[in-house]
């Protein structure tokens, strides 16, 4: 039985994709090993045949060892039509390879390569804004075991990114790629991460006008969040990763030792009271700990008024977990359906922001394709579209360049 676009997205995350040597990827976005390394796949767009969401963007694993055994194979080429073929059943899925933007090959005024400042992952611009996560500097290292930030920052991307370089890259992504959202993230920097990032937020809001999100390790002084909100930040997210305390400590030793799991939820709850509903999210990884814990994490995050961002575990090449098995499709489908149902139960306005498609995760509104038909899901979908229409003028205003109070 053929899969719908969200089911195919999930299975591609779980199984990867084989790209034969004879299939040309000329003009497509190259595989990018930046930030935590989770975007180290091939960017594809899958048509949905759904009016509310024409395409689903997926960063498909292609270089990890498990992808070599995938039943999915890419066919076609730049001069024909690309498709993904499931060799088990003969199902053929049309797809699109988004073109690599021209600005990837340009430099900023200072001479920095723009694609070493930021990259598109889906339709949004991702920028690792501060120094490499200090968990990598301990002996032994305390880095999260799925992460390769310490190998990528300074190698595949610039170790230091000036405010001017970030602003120029954001402007190019906005003007040439239609990007509406810049996501600034970074690793653990003690109590200095948010203070370091605040000038970047102010400069982007002032000189470019994009929506800006920040994802940093939580800090105990919540006044740091107030400062970011004053600077104009539009979205805050928290990488709690795992719900079970033992798994959290095992996979994220630095976070467990330096911050503790509860701080993530406390900071998330605080920010959810300070920003509009849907403007705070909690990121978790599905496929490492038992599924029941992942479902519990989704419920806890949504109960705070925050949106869960659920990443299917990817055994990224070079990470400490590179040889762990990827999760099973059936488990991940269950997780993503629960994700949508939890957002529906709490009336979270998922998918309201303009042109933000994150290719590294199953977006909550992607999972609408998994919903059980009925009055509940129908009512929620009508309400979501109404919220998107109402929010349109608000987002357009927030995307206008404006000086914020220093």
mmCIF file of C-alpha atoms in Angstrom:
data_model
loop_
_atom_site.group_PDB
_atom_site.id
_atom_site.type_symbol
_atom_site.label_atom_id
_atom_site.label_comp_id
_atom_site.label_asym_id
_atom_site.label_seq_id
_atom_site.Cartn_x
_atom_site.Cartn_y
_atom_site.Cartn_z
ATOM 1 C CA UNK A 1 0.000 0.000 0.000
ATOM 2 C CA UNK A 2 1.417 3.366 -1.017
ATOM 3 C CA UNK A 3 2.299 5.836 1.736
ATOM 4 C CA UNK A 4 1.026 9.380 2.007
ATOM 5 C CA UNK A 5 3.603 12.198 1.996
ATOM 6 C CA UNK A 6 4.018 12.327 5.790
ATOM 7 C CA UNK A 7 4.356 8.553 6.053
ATOM 8 C CA UNK A 8 6.970 8.624 3.300
ATOM 9 C CA UNK A 9 8.772 11.445 5.126
ATOM 10 C CA UNK A 10 8.896 9.332 8.290
ATOM 11 C CA UNK A 11 10.078 6.201 6.480
ATOM 12 C CA UNK A 12 12.803 8.143 4.658
ATOM 13 C CA UNK A 13 14.068 9.435 8.009
ATOM 14 C CA UNK A 14 14.101 5.850 9.294
ATOM 15 C CA UNK A 15 15.562 4.100 6.226
ATOM 16 C CA UNK A 16 17.364 6.750 4.219
ATOM 17 C CA UNK A 17 17.689 6.902 0.451
ATOM 18 C CA UNK A 18 20.113 5.382 -2.057
ATOM 19 C CA UNK A 19 21.395 7.673 -4.800
ATOM 20 C CA UNK A 20 22.930 5.669 -7.673
ATOM 21 C CA UNK A 21 26.072 7.068 -9.254
ATOM 22 C CA UNK A 22 24.209 7.388 -12.546
ATOM 23 C CA UNK A 23 21.660 9.799 -11.050
ATOM 24 C CA UNK A 24 22.893 13.378 -11.387
ATOM 25 C CA UNK A 25 22.263 15.844 -8.573
ATOM 26 C CA UNK A 26 23.470 18.805 -10.615
ATOM 27 C CA UNK A 27 21.976 22.012 -9.295
ATOM 28 C CA UNK A 28 20.598 20.443 -6.101
ATOM 29 C CA UNK A 29 21.585 21.536 -2.622
ATOM 30 C CA UNK A 30 24.738 19.778 -1.523
ATOM 31 C CA UNK A 31 24.921 17.604 1.574
ATOM 32 C CA UNK A 32 25.861 19.996 4.380
ATOM 33 C CA UNK A 33 27.641 18.995 7.593
ATOM 34 C CA UNK A 34 27.073 22.059 9.734
ATOM 35 C CA UNK A 35 25.837 22.662 13.271
ATOM 36 C CA UNK A 36 24.942 19.384 15.039
ATOM 37 C CA UNK A 37 25.280 17.440 11.790
ATOM 38 C CA UNK A 38 21.634 16.381 11.650
ATOM 39 C CA UNK A 39 21.219 18.144 8.306
ATOM 40 C CA UNK A 40 23.768 15.894 6.609
ATOM 41 C CA UNK A 41 21.264 14.585 4.073
ATOM 42 C CA UNK A 42 19.751 15.414 0.696
ATOM 43 C CA UNK A 43 17.079 18.113 0.684
ATOM 44 C CA UNK A 44 13.914 16.946 -1.102
ATOM 45 C CA UNK A 45 10.342 18.220 -1.360
ATOM 46 C CA UNK A 46 7.447 15.758 -1.484
ATOM 47 C CA UNK A 47 4.067 16.801 -2.955
ATOM 48 C CA UNK A 48 1.151 16.127 -0.608
ATOM 49 C CA UNK A 49 -1.942 16.677 -2.764
ATOM 50 C CA UNK A 50 -3.313 18.509 0.272
ATOM 51 C CA UNK A 51 -4.544 22.063 -0.123
ATOM 52 C CA UNK A 52 -3.398 23.131 3.343
ATOM 53 C CA UNK A 53 0.203 22.036 2.706
ATOM 54 C CA UNK A 54 1.346 21.526 -0.895
ATOM 55 C CA UNK A 55 4.783 20.114 -0.052
ATOM 56 C CA UNK A 56 6.675 18.460 2.764
ATOM 57 C CA UNK A 57 10.401 19.164 2.997
ATOM 58 C CA UNK A 58 12.720 16.369 4.134
ATOM 59 C CA UNK A 59 16.459 16.231 4.760
ATOM 60 C CA UNK A 60 16.873 12.576 3.776
ATOM 61 C CA UNK A 61 19.821 10.543 5.100
ATOM 62 C CA UNK A 62 21.998 9.455 2.179
ATOM 63 C CA UNK A 63 25.556 9.191 3.542
ATOM 64 C CA UNK A 64 25.024 7.235 6.771
ATOM 65 C CA UNK A 65 25.760 3.491 6.555
ATOM 66 C CA UNK A 66 22.151 2.475 7.216
ATOM 67 C CA UNK A 67 21.023 4.349 4.086
ATOM 68 C CA UNK A 68 23.027 1.933 1.910
ATOM 69 C CA UNK A 69 20.473 -0.770 2.731
ATOM 70 C CA UNK A 70 17.450 1.411 2.054
ATOM 71 C CA UNK A 71 14.691 0.030 -0.174
ATOM 72 C CA UNK A 72 14.225 3.574 -1.489
ATOM 73 C CA UNK A 73 16.227 4.609 -4.533
ATOM 74 C CA UNK A 74 16.357 7.944 -6.357
ATOM 75 C CA UNK A 75 15.643 7.905 -10.088
ATOM 76 C CA UNK A 76 15.535 10.565 -12.799
ATOM 77 C CA UNK A 77 17.736 13.595 -13.283
ATOM 78 C CA UNK A 78 17.880 17.354 -13.869
ATOM 79 C CA UNK A 79 16.565 16.987 -17.427
ATOM 80 C CA UNK A 80 13.813 14.524 -16.501
ATOM 81 C CA UNK A 81 11.517 14.031 -13.533
ATOM 82 C CA UNK A 82 12.964 12.879 -10.238
ATOM 83 C CA UNK A 83 11.160 10.179 -8.291
ATOM 84 C CA UNK A 84 11.718 7.938 -5.296
ATOM 85 C CA UNK A 85 11.062 4.265 -5.981
ATOM 86 C CA UNK A 86 10.349 1.730 -3.244
ATOM 87 C CA UNK A 87 11.965 -1.421 -4.612
ATOM 88 C CA UNK A 88 10.043 -3.624 -2.184
ATOM 89 C CA UNK A 89 6.646 -2.897 -3.679
ATOM 90 C CA UNK A 90 7.338 -0.939 -6.854
ATOM 91 C CA UNK A 91 5.680 2.223 -5.547
ATOM 92 C CA UNK A 92 6.901 5.366 -7.269
ATOM 93 C CA UNK A 93 6.739 8.734 -5.503
ATOM 94 C CA UNK A 94 7.206 12.021 -7.372
ATOM 95 C CA UNK A 95 9.456 14.550 -5.670
ATOM 96 C CA UNK A 96 11.436 17.720 -6.260
ATOM 97 C CA UNK A 97 15.071 18.535 -5.581
ATOM 98 C CA UNK A 98 15.239 22.170 -4.401
ATOM 99 C CA UNK A 99 17.938 24.115 -6.200
ATOM 100 C CA UNK A 100 21.039 25.303 -4.401
ATOM 101 C CA UNK A 101 20.767 29.086 -3.969
ATOM 102 C CA UNK A 102 23.214 31.274 -5.874
ATOM 103 C CA UNK A 103 24.202 33.125 -2.706
ATOM 104 C CA UNK A 104 25.800 29.917 -1.355
ATOM 105 C CA UNK A 105 28.681 30.679 -3.717
ATOM 106 C CA UNK A 106 29.138 34.309 -2.772
ATOM 107 C CA UNK A 107 31.117 35.986 -0.030
ATOM 108 C CA UNK A 108 30.148 38.690 2.424
ATOM 109 C CA UNK A 109 31.821 42.098 2.409
ATOM 110 C CA UNK A 110 34.462 40.744 4.791
ATOM 111 C CA UNK A 111 35.230 37.826 2.464
ATOM 112 C CA UNK A 112 33.404 35.113 4.449
ATOM 113 C CA UNK A 113 31.676 32.448 2.347
ATOM 114 C CA UNK A 114 27.949 32.820 2.947
ATOM 115 C CA UNK A 115 27.375 29.062 3.042
ATOM 116 C CA UNK A 116 29.833 28.902 5.945
ATOM 117 C CA UNK A 117 27.714 31.436 7.823
ATOM 118 C CA UNK A 118 24.264 29.911 7.317
ATOM 119 C CA UNK A 119 22.480 27.215 5.321
ATOM 120 C CA UNK A 120 18.891 26.565 4.337
ATOM 121 C CA UNK A 121 17.377 23.478 5.945
ATOM 122 C CA UNK A 122 13.987 23.408 4.342
ATOM 123 C CA UNK A 123 12.882 26.987 3.810
ATOM 124 C CA UNK A 124 14.441 28.457 6.946
ATOM 125 C CA UNK A 125 17.970 29.750 7.495
ATOM 126 C CA UNK A 126 19.992 27.959 10.173
ATOM 127 C CA UNK A 127 22.971 29.736 11.759
ATOM 128 C CA UNK A 128 25.165 28.374 14.554
ATOM 129 C CA UNK A 129 25.885 31.753 16.032
ATOM 130 C CA UNK A 130 28.222 31.335 19.002
ATOM 131 C CA UNK A 131 31.469 29.499 19.658
ATOM 132 C CA UNK A 132 31.589 25.711 19.605
ATOM 133 C CA UNK A 133 29.692 24.093 22.474
ATOM 134 C CA UNK A 134 31.994 23.978 25.494
ATOM 135 C CA UNK A 135 30.904 20.427 26.327
ATOM 136 C CA UNK A 136 33.385 19.365 23.637
ATOM 137 C CA UNK A 137 36.261 20.940 25.588
ATOM 138 C CA UNK A 138 35.990 18.785 28.709
ATOM 139 C CA UNK A 139 38.209 15.770 29.282
ATOM 140 C CA UNK A 140 36.488 13.418 28.751
ATOM 141 C CA UNK A 141 34.061 15.337 26.500
ATOM 142 C CA UNK A 142 30.526 15.915 27.777
ATOM 143 C CA UNK A 143 28.942 16.452 24.355
ATOM 144 C CA UNK A 144 25.559 14.982 23.492
ATOM 145 C CA UNK A 145 26.297 11.583 21.991
ATOM 146 C CA UNK A 146 24.278 12.131 18.785
ATOM 147 C CA UNK A 147 25.943 15.488 18.017
ATOM 148 C CA UNK A 148 28.904 16.374 15.760
ATOM 149 C CA UNK A 149 29.045 20.130 16.428
ATOM 150 C CA UNK A 150 32.601 19.887 17.719
ATOM 151 C CA UNK A 151 33.695 18.384 14.402
ATOM 152 C CA UNK A 152 31.756 20.781 12.162
ATOM 153 C CA UNK A 153 32.118 24.273 13.625
ATOM 154 C CA UNK A 154 35.417 25.618 12.305
ATOM 155 C CA UNK A 155 35.531 22.935 9.629
ATOM 156 C CA UNK A 156 32.372 22.826 7.504
ATOM 157 C CA UNK A 157 31.314 26.238 8.779
ATOM 158 C CA UNK A 158 32.988 29.362 10.109
ATOM 159 C CA UNK A 159 34.031 29.180 13.743
ATOM 160 C CA UNK A 160 33.409 32.907 14.219
ATOM 161 C CA UNK A 161 30.495 34.661 12.546
ATOM 162 C CA UNK A 162 30.446 38.423 12.797
ATOM 163 C CA UNK A 163 27.177 40.312 13.138
ATOM 164 C CA UNK A 164 27.802 42.006 9.782
ATOM 165 C CA UNK A 165 28.364 38.649 8.044
ATOM 166 C CA UNK A 166 25.211 37.195 9.591
ATOM 167 C CA UNK A 167 23.152 40.215 8.521
ATOM 168 C CA UNK A 168 24.421 40.017 4.929
ATOM 169 C CA UNK A 169 23.691 36.287 4.759
ATOM 170 C CA UNK A 170 20.201 36.769 6.192
ATOM 171 C CA UNK A 171 19.476 39.495 3.653
ATOM 172 C CA UNK A 172 20.601 37.270 0.764
ATOM 173 C CA UNK A 173 18.473 34.360 2.027
ATOM 174 C CA UNK A 174 15.459 36.665 2.364
ATOM 175 C CA UNK A 175 15.824 38.411 -0.986
ATOM 176 C CA UNK A 176 16.898 35.466 -3.152
ATOM 177 C CA UNK A 177 15.413 32.404 -1.442
ATOM 178 C CA UNK A 178 12.305 33.904 0.134
ATOM 179 C CA UNK A 179 13.400 32.888 3.621
ATOM 180 C CA UNK A 180 11.255 34.416 6.357
ATOM 181 C CA UNK A 181 12.884 32.874 9.428
ATOM 182 C CA UNK A 182 16.460 32.872 10.745
ATOM 183 C CA UNK A 183 17.150 30.290 13.418
ATOM 184 C CA UNK A 184 20.116 31.128 15.647
ATOM 185 C CA UNK A 185 21.343 28.236 17.710
ATOM 186 C CA UNK A 186 24.413 27.356 19.713
ATOM 187 C CA UNK A 187 25.765 25.031 22.343
ATOM 188 C CA UNK A 188 26.466 25.395 26.033
ATOM 189 C CA UNK A 189 28.281 28.631 26.919
ATOM 190 C CA UNK A 190 27.610 28.801 30.642
ATOM 191 C CA UNK A 191 25.690 31.983 31.450
ATOM 192 C CA UNK A 192 26.997 33.890 28.426
ATOM 193 C CA UNK A 193 25.102 32.351 25.512
ATOM 194 C CA UNK A 194 22.045 34.582 25.421
ATOM 195 C CA UNK A 195 23.956 37.755 26.161
ATOM 196 C CA UNK A 196 26.285 36.930 23.268
ATOM 197 C CA UNK A 197 23.366 36.253 20.914
ATOM 198 C CA UNK A 198 21.235 39.295 21.740
ATOM 199 C CA UNK A 199 23.140 41.728 19.427
ATOM 200 C CA UNK A 200 22.624 39.321 16.511
ATOM 201 C CA UNK A 201 18.878 39.320 17.142
ATOM 202 C CA UNK A 202 18.776 43.120 17.276
ATOM 203 C CA UNK A 203 20.799 43.506 14.085
ATOM 204 C CA UNK A 204 18.664 41.073 12.077
ATOM 205 C CA UNK A 205 15.433 42.693 13.256
ATOM 206 C CA UNK A 206 16.808 46.161 12.536
ATOM 207 C CA UNK A 207 18.577 45.608 9.230
ATOM 208 C CA UNK A 208 16.773 42.654 7.631
ATOM 209 C CA UNK A 209 13.390 42.243 9.269
ATOM 210 C CA UNK A 210 13.167 38.441 9.246
ATOM 211 C CA UNK A 211 11.479 36.453 11.967
ATOM 212 C CA UNK A 212 14.204 35.320 14.379
ATOM 213 C CA UNK A 213 14.309 32.236 16.567
ATOM 214 C CA UNK A 214 16.898 31.393 19.219
ATOM 215 C CA UNK A 215 17.792 27.944 20.515
ATOM 216 C CA UNK A 216 20.383 27.910 23.286
ATOM 217 C CA UNK A 217 21.091 26.027 26.484
ATOM 218 C CA UNK A 218 18.716 27.271 29.206
ATOM 219 C CA UNK A 219 20.059 29.728 31.757
ATOM 220 C CA UNK A 220 18.953 29.998 35.370
ATOM 221 C CA UNK A 221 18.506 33.763 35.321
ATOM 222 C CA UNK A 222 15.294 34.109 33.323
ATOM 223 C CA UNK A 223 15.933 37.818 32.846
ATOM 224 C CA UNK A 224 18.093 36.707 29.914
ATOM 225 C CA UNK A 225 14.897 35.639 28.130
ATOM 226 C CA UNK A 226 13.292 38.979 28.895
ATOM 227 C CA UNK A 227 16.283 40.671 27.245
ATOM 228 C CA UNK A 228 15.912 38.543 24.095
ATOM 229 C CA UNK A 229 12.216 39.320 23.935
ATOM 230 C CA UNK A 230 13.003 43.024 24.286
ATOM 231 C CA UNK A 231 15.487 42.592 21.429
ATOM 232 C CA UNK A 232 12.650 41.386 19.211
ATOM 233 C CA UNK A 233 13.047 37.599 19.210
ATOM 234 C CA UNK A 234 10.034 35.832 17.682
ATOM 235 C CA UNK A 235 10.612 32.246 18.789
ATOM 236 C CA UNK A 236 12.476 30.408 21.550
ATOM 237 C CA UNK A 237 13.181 26.690 21.582
ATOM 238 C CA UNK A 238 14.703 24.273 24.077
ATOM 239 C CA UNK A 239 16.498 21.019 23.224
ATOM 240 C CA UNK A 240 15.501 18.792 26.123
ATOM 241 C CA UNK A 241 16.080 15.794 23.784
ATOM 242 C CA UNK A 242 14.939 12.935 26.057
ATOM 243 C CA UNK A 243 12.288 12.487 28.745
ATOM 244 C CA UNK A 244 13.570 9.563 30.785
ATOM 245 C CA UNK A 245 16.127 10.921 33.311
ATOM 246 C CA UNK A 246 18.466 7.939 32.918
ATOM 247 C CA UNK A 247 18.479 8.176 29.131
ATOM 248 C CA UNK A 248 18.890 11.958 29.385
ATOM 249 C CA UNK A 249 21.990 11.566 31.571
ATOM 250 C CA UNK A 250 23.408 8.780 29.395
ATOM 251 C CA UNK A 251 22.990 10.514 26.026
ATOM 252 C CA UNK A 252 23.358 14.153 27.161
ATOM 253 C CA UNK A 253 25.933 14.007 29.985
ATOM 254 C CA UNK A 254 26.856 17.694 29.816
ATOM 255 C CA UNK A 255 23.259 18.847 29.978
ATOM 256 C CA UNK A 256 22.534 16.509 32.885
ATOM 257 C CA UNK A 257 25.629 17.605 34.820
ATOM 258 C CA UNK A 258 25.593 21.366 34.147
ATOM 259 C CA UNK A 259 21.898 22.194 33.901
ATOM 260 C CA UNK A 260 19.652 19.303 34.808
ATOM 261 C CA UNK A 261 16.592 18.215 32.909
ATOM 262 C CA UNK A 262 14.087 20.217 34.961
ATOM 263 C CA UNK A 263 15.650 23.549 33.943
ATOM 264 C CA UNK A 264 14.636 22.959 30.332
ATOM 265 C CA UNK A 265 10.989 22.605 31.271
ATOM 266 C CA UNK A 266 11.104 25.519 33.733
ATOM 267 C CA UNK A 267 12.577 27.839 31.120
ATOM 268 C CA UNK A 268 10.111 26.583 28.525
ATOM 269 C CA UNK A 269 7.186 27.244 30.869
ATOM 270 C CA UNK A 270 8.453 30.741 31.677
ATOM 271 C CA UNK A 271 8.904 31.719 28.043
ATOM 272 C CA UNK A 272 5.504 30.300 27.077
ATOM 273 C CA UNK A 273 3.948 32.928 29.378
ATOM 274 C CA UNK A 274 5.987 35.740 27.805
ATOM 275 C CA UNK A 275 5.579 35.036 24.092
ATOM 276 C CA UNK A 276 2.483 34.448 21.933
ATOM 277 C CA UNK A 277 1.010 30.964 21.943
ATOM 278 C CA UNK A 278 2.975 28.730 19.593
ATOM 279 C CA UNK A 279 6.131 30.866 19.770
ATOM 280 C CA UNK A 280 7.922 28.479 22.156
ATOM 281 C CA UNK A 281 8.906 24.917 21.367
ATOM 282 C CA UNK A 282 10.557 21.964 23.043
ATOM 283 C CA UNK A 283 12.759 19.717 20.936
ATOM 284 C CA UNK A 284 12.911 15.990 21.579
ATOM 285 C CA UNK A 285 14.489 13.053 19.776
ATOM 286 C CA UNK A 286 12.342 10.029 18.995
ATOM 287 C CA UNK A 287 13.896 6.618 18.537
ATOM 288 C CA UNK A 288 16.452 6.421 21.350
ATOM 289 C CA UNK A 289 14.501 5.984 24.578
ATOM 290 C CA UNK A 290 11.362 3.797 24.816
ATOM 291 C CA UNK A 291 8.487 5.262 22.835
ATOM 292 C CA UNK A 292 6.241 5.733 25.877
ATOM 293 C CA UNK A 293 8.720 8.266 27.258
ATOM 294 C CA UNK A 294 8.646 10.184 23.967
ATOM 295 C CA UNK A 295 4.855 10.324 24.080
ATOM 296 C CA UNK A 296 5.065 11.568 27.660
ATOM 297 C CA UNK A 297 7.497 14.315 26.586
ATOM 298 C CA UNK A 298 5.074 15.455 23.887
ATOM 299 C CA UNK A 299 2.272 15.642 26.452
ATOM 300 C CA UNK A 300 4.374 17.586 28.928
ATOM 301 C CA UNK A 301 5.542 20.119 26.354
ATOM 302 C CA UNK A 302 2.065 20.749 24.987
ATOM 303 C CA UNK A 303 0.666 21.081 28.523
ATOM 304 C CA UNK A 304 2.978 24.088 28.934
ATOM 305 C CA UNK A 305 1.536 25.741 25.833
ATOM 306 C CA UNK A 306 4.658 24.963 23.814
ATOM 307 C CA UNK A 307 4.925 23.104 20.517
ATOM 308 C CA UNK A 308 6.931 19.840 20.427
ATOM 309 C CA UNK A 309 9.589 19.654 17.738
ATOM 310 C CA UNK A 310 10.197 15.945 17.215
ATOM 311 C CA UNK A 311 13.352 14.805 15.448
ATOM 312 C CA UNK A 312 13.638 11.196 14.266
ATOM 313 C CA UNK A 313 16.945 9.896 15.631
ATOM 314 C CA UNK A 314 19.660 9.871 12.970
ATOM 315 C CA UNK A 315 22.869 7.913 13.656
ATOM 316 C CA UNK A 316 25.000 10.652 12.156
ATOM 317 C CA UNK A 317 28.394 9.732 10.736
ATOM 318 C CA UNK A 318 31.155 10.744 13.142
ATOM 319 C CA UNK A 319 28.921 10.910 16.211
ATOM 320 C CA UNK A 320 29.300 8.685 19.273
ATOM 321 C CA UNK A 321 26.056 6.977 18.223
ATOM 322 C CA UNK A 322 26.963 6.526 14.560
ATOM 323 C CA UNK A 323 26.403 2.770 14.652
ATOM 324 C CA UNK A 324 23.158 2.784 16.591
ATOM 325 C CA UNK A 325 20.212 1.478 14.556
ATOM 326 C CA UNK A 326 17.662 3.987 13.267
ATOM 327 C CA UNK A 327 14.147 3.622 14.696
ATOM 328 C CA UNK A 328 11.283 1.631 13.171
ATOM 329 C CA UNK A 329 8.750 3.297 10.923
ATOM 330 C CA UNK A 330 5.755 1.970 12.857
ATOM 331 C CA UNK A 331 7.051 3.477 16.116
ATOM 332 C CA UNK A 332 7.771 6.839 14.521
ATOM 333 C CA UNK A 333 4.379 6.959 12.835
ATOM 334 C CA UNK A 334 2.781 6.406 16.233
ATOM 335 C CA UNK A 335 4.881 9.224 17.722
ATOM 336 C CA UNK A 336 4.010 11.701 14.986
ATOM 337 C CA UNK A 337 0.312 10.951 15.122
ATOM 338 C CA UNK A 338 0.445 11.501 18.888
ATOM 339 C CA UNK A 339 2.284 14.771 18.212
ATOM 340 C CA UNK A 340 -0.546 16.054 16.041
ATOM 341 C CA UNK A 341 -3.243 14.855 18.440
ATOM 342 C CA UNK A 342 -1.518 16.562 21.402
ATOM 343 C CA UNK A 343 -1.303 19.858 19.501
ATOM 344 C CA UNK A 344 -4.980 19.505 18.580
ATOM 345 C CA UNK A 345 -6.051 18.796 22.180
ATOM 346 C CA UNK A 346 -4.255 21.942 23.378
ATOM 347 C CA UNK A 347 -5.338 24.094 20.405
ATOM 348 C CA UNK A 348 -1.820 25.049 19.433
ATOM 349 C CA UNK A 349 -1.623 27.149 16.235
ATOM 350 C CA UNK A 350 0.815 24.930 14.365
ATOM 351 C CA UNK A 351 1.772 26.001 10.853
ATOM 352 C CA UNK A 352 0.625 29.597 11.332
ATOM 353 C CA UNK A 353 3.936 31.296 10.514
ATOM 354 C CA UNK A 354 4.630 32.064 6.829
ATOM 355 C CA UNK A 355 6.925 29.834 4.769
ATOM 356 C CA UNK A 356 8.668 27.989 7.603
ATOM 357 C CA UNK A 357 9.242 24.383 6.571
ATOM 358 C CA UNK A 358 11.887 22.627 8.664
ATOM 359 C CA UNK A 359 13.394 19.700 6.780
ATOM 360 C CA UNK A 360 15.147 18.123 9.792
ATOM 361 C CA UNK A 361 11.970 17.134 11.627
ATOM 362 C CA UNK A 362 8.415 16.016 11.022
ATOM 363 C CA UNK A 363 6.667 19.357 11.413
ATOM 364 C CA UNK A 364 3.507 19.097 13.540
ATOM 365 C CA UNK A 365 1.356 20.266 10.647
ATOM 366 C CA UNK A 366 2.939 17.597 8.413
ATOM 367 C CA UNK A 367 1.388 15.072 10.781
ATOM 368 C CA UNK A 368 -2.111 16.332 9.954
ATOM 369 C CA UNK A 369 -1.884 13.755 7.161
ATOM 370 C CA UNK A 370 -1.860 11.058 9.861
ATOM 371 C CA UNK A 371 -4.938 12.282 11.718
ATOM 372 C CA UNK A 372 -8.010 10.118 12.129
ATOM 373 C CA UNK A 373 -10.818 11.708 10.075
ATOM 374 C CA UNK A 374 -13.596 13.080 12.239
ATOM 375 C CA UNK A 375 -15.204 16.144 13.715
ATOM 376 C CA UNK A 376 -12.275 16.818 16.083
ATOM 377 C CA UNK A 377 -9.575 16.955 13.411
ATOM 378 C CA UNK A 378 -11.866 18.776 10.955
ATOM 379 C CA UNK A 379 -12.688 21.471 13.518
ATOM 380 C CA UNK A 380 -9.030 21.876 14.439
ATOM 381 C CA UNK A 381 -7.985 22.207 10.798
ATOM 382 C CA UNK A 382 -10.616 24.889 10.167
ATOM 383 C CA UNK A 383 -9.448 26.721 13.287
ATOM 384 C CA UNK A 384 -5.781 26.456 12.221
ATOM 385 C CA UNK A 385 -6.502 28.034 8.860
ATOM 386 C CA UNK A 386 -8.450 30.810 10.543
ATOM 387 C CA UNK A 387 -5.529 31.447 12.929
ATOM 388 C CA UNK A 388 -3.092 31.518 10.014
ATOM 389 C CA UNK A 389 -5.216 34.126 8.251
ATOM 390 C CA UNK A 390 -5.535 36.244 11.387
ATOM 391 C CA UNK A 391 -1.805 35.960 12.125
ATOM 392 C CA UNK A 392 -0.794 36.991 8.605
ATOM 393 C CA UNK A 393 -0.781 40.764 9.191
ATOM 394 C CA UNK A 394 1.005 40.291 12.522
ATOM 395 C CA UNK A 395 3.818 38.322 10.914
ATOM 396 C CA UNK A 396 4.093 40.763 8.020
ATOM 397 C CA UNK A 397 4.533 43.578 10.518
ATOM 398 C CA UNK A 398 7.164 41.639 12.469
ATOM 399 C CA UNK A 399 9.085 41.008 9.255
ATOM 400 C CA UNK A 400 9.556 44.709 8.596
ATOM 401 C CA UNK A 401 13.001 46.065 9.514
ATOM 402 C CA UNK A 402 12.645 48.087 12.685
ATOM 403 C CA UNK A 403 15.033 49.442 15.289
ATOM 404 C CA UNK A 404 14.440 47.960 18.717
ATOM 405 C CA UNK A 405 15.136 49.797 21.935
ATOM 406 C CA UNK A 406 18.794 49.252 23.033
#
